[in-house]
PDB file of C-alpha atoms in Angstrom:
ATOM      1  CA  MET A 262       0.000   0.000   0.000  1.00  0.00           C
ATOM      2  CA  THR A 263       1.373   3.384  -0.951  1.00  0.00           C
ATOM      3  CA  SER A 264       1.440   6.318   1.425  1.00  0.00           C
ATOM      4  CA  LEU A 265      -0.683   9.421   1.070  1.00  0.00           C
ATOM      5  CA  VAL A 266       2.404  11.457   0.136  1.00  0.00           C
ATOM      6  CA  GLU A 267       3.382   8.978  -2.566  1.00  0.00           C
ATOM      7  CA  ARG A 268      -0.135   8.899  -4.032  1.00  0.00           C
ATOM      8  CA  ARG A 269      -0.175  12.696  -4.123  1.00  0.00           C
ATOM      9  CA  ALA A 270       3.308  12.808  -5.657  1.00  0.00           C
ATOM     10  CA  VAL A 271       2.413  10.360  -8.421  1.00  0.00           C
ATOM     11  CA  PHE A 272      -0.762  12.328  -9.153  1.00  0.00           C
ATOM     12  CA  VAL A 273       1.025  15.692  -9.350  1.00  0.00           C
ATOM     13  CA  TYR A 274       3.985  14.403 -11.330  1.00  0.00           C
ATOM     14  CA  ASP A 275       2.047  12.350 -13.865  1.00  0.00           C
ATOM     15  CA  ALA A 276      -0.664  15.025 -14.262  1.00  0.00           C
ATOM     16  CA  ALA A 277       2.044  17.637 -14.879  1.00  0.00           C
ATOM     17  CA  ARG A 278       3.563  15.228 -17.406  1.00  0.00           C
ATOM     18  CA  LEU A 279       0.210  14.973 -19.199  1.00  0.00           C
ATOM     19  CA  ALA A 280      -0.148  18.766 -19.149  1.00  0.00           C
ATOM     20  CA  ALA A 281       3.293  19.068 -20.758  1.00  0.00           C
ATOM     21  CA  MET A 282       2.221  16.593 -23.440  1.00  0.00           C
ATOM     22  CA  ALA A 283      -1.012  18.517 -24.057  1.00  0.00           C
ATOM     23  CA  ALA A 284       0.937  21.777 -24.375  1.00  0.00           C
ATOM     24  CA  ASN A 285       3.377  20.113 -26.781  1.00  0.00           C
ATOM     25  CA  ALA A 286       6.238  21.077 -24.471  1.00  0.00           C
ATOM     26  CA  PRO A 287       9.778  20.330 -25.650  1.00  0.00           C
ATOM     27  CA  VAL A 288      10.575  18.259 -22.535  1.00  0.00           C
ATOM     28  CA  ILE A 289       8.192  15.450 -21.607  1.00  0.00           C
ATOM     29  CA  PRO A 290       9.397  13.632 -18.502  1.00  0.00           C
ATOM     30  CA  VAL A 291       9.170   9.867 -18.139  1.00  0.00           C
ATOM     31  CA  LEU A 292       6.564   8.416 -15.790  1.00  0.00           C
ATOM     32  CA  PHE A 293       7.141   8.909 -12.070  1.00  0.00           C
ATOM     33  CA  CYS A 294       7.738   5.180 -11.553  1.00  0.00           C
ATOM     34  CA  GLU A 295      10.594   5.330 -14.093  1.00  0.00           C
ATOM     35  CA  ARG A 296      12.445   8.160 -12.334  1.00  0.00           C
ATOM     36  CA  GLU A 297      15.527   7.455 -10.254  1.00  0.00           C
ATOM     37  CA  GLN A 298      15.041   6.951  -6.516  1.00  0.00           C
ATOM     38  CA  PRO A 299      16.801  10.193  -5.397  1.00  0.00           C
ATOM     39  CA  PHE A 300      14.461  12.175  -7.642  1.00  0.00           C
ATOM     40  CA  ARG A 301      11.355  10.399  -6.317  1.00  0.00           C
ATOM     41  CA  GLU A 302      12.444  10.982  -2.721  1.00  0.00           C
ATOM     42  CA  GLN A 303      13.070  14.717  -3.177  1.00  0.00           C
ATOM     43  CA  PHE A 304       9.839  15.090  -5.167  1.00  0.00           C
ATOM     44  CA  MET A 305       7.806  13.407  -2.428  1.00  0.00           C
ATOM     45  CA  ALA A 306       9.374  15.775   0.112  1.00  0.00           C
ATOM     46  CA  VAL A 307       8.298  18.733  -2.052  1.00  0.00           C
ATOM     47  CA  ILE A 308       4.766  17.370  -2.374  1.00  0.00           C
ATOM     48  CA  ASP A 309       4.590  16.714   1.368  1.00  0.00           C
ATOM     49  CA  ARG A 310       5.504  20.369   1.993  1.00  0.00           C
ATOM     50  CA  GLN A 311       3.177  21.627  -0.761  1.00  0.00           C
ATOM     51  CA  CYS A 312       0.248  19.748   0.760  1.00  0.00           C
ATOM     52  CA  GLY A 313       0.903  21.089   4.256  1.00  0.00           C
ATOM     53  CA  PRO A 314       0.727  24.408   6.084  1.00  0.00           C
ATOM     54  CA  ASP A 315       4.155  25.533   4.801  1.00  0.00           C
ATOM     55  CA  ARG A 316       3.178  25.287   1.126  1.00  0.00           C
ATOM     56  CA  ASN A 317       4.453  27.867  -1.339  1.00  0.00           C
ATOM     57  CA  THR A 318       2.128  29.271  -3.999  1.00  0.00           C
ATOM     58  CA  SER A 319       4.772  31.240  -5.926  1.00  0.00           C
ATOM     59  CA  PRO A 320       5.667  29.555  -9.235  1.00  0.00           C
ATOM     60  CA  GLU A 321       8.842  31.665  -9.333  1.00  0.00           C
ATOM     61  CA  GLU A 322      10.021  30.536  -5.894  1.00  0.00           C
ATOM     62  CA  LEU A 323       9.103  26.919  -6.592  1.00  0.00           C
ATOM     63  CA  HIS A 324      11.065  27.055  -9.846  1.00  0.00           C
ATOM     64  CA  ALA A 325      14.126  28.299  -7.938  1.00  0.00           C
ATOM     65  CA  ASP A 326      13.658  25.428  -5.456  1.00  0.00           C
ATOM     66  CA  TRP A 327      13.409  22.992  -8.382  1.00  0.00           C
ATOM     67  CA  VAL A 328      16.656  24.284  -9.907  1.00  0.00           C
ATOM     68  CA  GLU A 329      18.425  23.913  -6.546  1.00  0.00           C
ATOM     69  CA  ALA A 330      17.087  20.370  -6.110  1.00  0.00           C
ATOM     70  CA  TYR A 331      18.326  19.411  -9.562  1.00  0.00           C
ATOM     71  CA  ILE A 332      21.763  20.900  -8.842  1.00  0.00           C
ATOM     72  CA  ARG A 333      21.951  18.809  -5.659  1.00  0.00           C
ATOM     73  CA  MET A 334      21.128  15.715  -7.732  1.00  0.00           C
ATOM     74  CA  GLY A 335      24.016  16.472 -10.099  1.00  0.00           C
ATOM     75  CA  TRP A 336      22.141  18.144 -12.946  1.00  0.00           C
ATOM     76  CA  GLN A 337      23.276  21.247 -14.791  1.00  0.00           C
ATOM     77  CA  TYR A 338      22.011  23.625 -17.430  1.00  0.00           C
ATOM     78  CA  GLY A 339      22.202  22.304 -20.973  1.00  0.00           C
ATOM     79  CA  ALA A 340      20.643  23.532 -24.205  1.00  0.00           C
ATOM     80  CA  THR A 341      18.990  20.122 -24.588  1.00  0.00           C
ATOM     81  CA  TYR A 342      17.401  17.796 -22.064  1.00  0.00           C
ATOM     82  CA  SER A 343      19.367  14.621 -21.365  1.00  0.00           C
ATOM     83  CA  ARG A 344      18.766  12.183 -18.517  1.00  0.00           C
ATOM     84  CA  GLU A 345      22.037  10.473 -19.437  1.00  0.00           C
ATOM     85  CA  PHE A 346      24.134  13.645 -19.135  1.00  0.00           C
ATOM     86  CA  ARG A 347      21.852  15.266 -16.560  1.00  0.00           C
ATOM     87  CA  THR A 348      21.301  18.454 -18.511  1.00  0.00           C
ATOM     88  CA  HIS A 349      18.098  20.466 -18.606  1.00  0.00           C
ATOM     89  CA  PRO A 350      17.320  23.644 -20.583  1.00  0.00           C
ATOM     90  CA  ASP A 351      14.963  24.991 -17.880  1.00  0.00           C
ATOM     91  CA  MET A 352      17.708  25.336 -15.265  1.00  0.00           C
ATOM     92  CA  VAL A 353      17.715  29.095 -15.637  1.00  0.00           C
ATOM     93  CA  PRO A 354      16.247  31.917 -13.536  1.00  0.00           C
ATOM     94  CA  TYR A 355      12.456  32.107 -13.754  1.00  0.00           C
ATOM     95  CA  ALA A 356      12.641  35.462 -15.570  1.00  0.00           C
ATOM     96  CA  LYS A 357      14.491  33.753 -18.436  1.00  0.00           C
ATOM     97  CA  LEU A 358      11.861  31.040 -18.922  1.00  0.00           C
ATOM     98  CA  GLY A 359       9.479  31.218 -21.844  1.00  0.00           C
ATOM     99  CA  GLN A 360       5.743  31.506 -21.238  1.00  0.00           C
ATOM    100  CA  LEU A 361       5.167  27.768 -21.740  1.00  0.00           C
ATOM    101  CA  GLU A 362       7.635  26.888 -18.981  1.00  0.00           C
ATOM    102  CA  ARG A 363       6.178  29.537 -16.665  1.00  0.00           C
ATOM    103  CA  ASP A 364       2.749  28.056 -17.306  1.00  0.00           C
ATOM    104  CA  LYS A 365       4.088  24.596 -16.393  1.00  0.00           C
ATOM    105  CA  ASP A 366       5.218  25.998 -13.043  1.00  0.00           C
ATOM    106  CA  THR A 367       1.748  27.481 -12.472  1.00  0.00           C
ATOM    107  CA  VAL A 368       0.154  24.140 -13.364  1.00  0.00           C
ATOM    108  CA  PHE A 369       2.399  22.488 -10.766  1.00  0.00           C
ATOM    109  CA  VAL A 370       1.123  24.846  -8.053  1.00  0.00           C
ATOM    110  CA  MET A 371      -2.471  24.140  -9.054  1.00  0.00           C
ATOM    111  CA  LEU A 372      -1.952  20.375  -9.138  1.00  0.00           C
ATOM    112  CA  CYS A 373      -0.432  20.498  -5.651  1.00  0.00           C
ATOM    113  CA  GLU A 374      -3.525  22.298  -4.430  1.00  0.00           C
ATOM    114  CA  ILE A 375      -5.800  19.677  -6.015  1.00  0.00           C
ATOM    115  CA  ALA A 376      -3.743  16.942  -4.364  1.00  0.00           C
ATOM    116  CA  ARG A 377      -3.852  18.744  -1.011  1.00  0.00           C
ATOM    117  CA  GLN A 378      -7.606  19.194  -1.060  1.00  0.00           C
ATOM    118  CA  LEU A 379      -8.858  16.106  -2.877  1.00  0.00           C
ATOM    119  CA  ILE A 380      -6.412  13.244  -2.338  1.00  0.00           C
ATOM    120  CA  TYR A 381      -6.620  12.073   1.256  1.00  0.00           C
ATOM    121  CA  ASP A 382      -6.893   9.038   3.488  1.00  0.00           C
ATOM    122  CA  LEU A 383     -10.370   7.988   4.506  1.00  0.00           C
TER     123      LEU A 383
END
């Protein structure tokens, strides 16, 4: 049986993945279950915080947190996305993101709120 935090994390991650597909985004992440364990652990910690009283509703601040988390996991900026080389084109300040990427950050905030309010233990 999966924990509440894990169920929320899978929902947010995979829903954000589907939103990226629908928007025809240049980077479509693999399914949550296919991500490496360090990523899943840090993501669940983010979702746990985002579904609690210390949640952050600023897409800009959450993007900065995401960049820092990726740096800690050994990723760096790269013009193209590569899981193999751990490069990601969105590892830039929020102000340098295009509108599509800013919208993805806003979708993340909204998905966290859906998870917080509507995914719970009975």
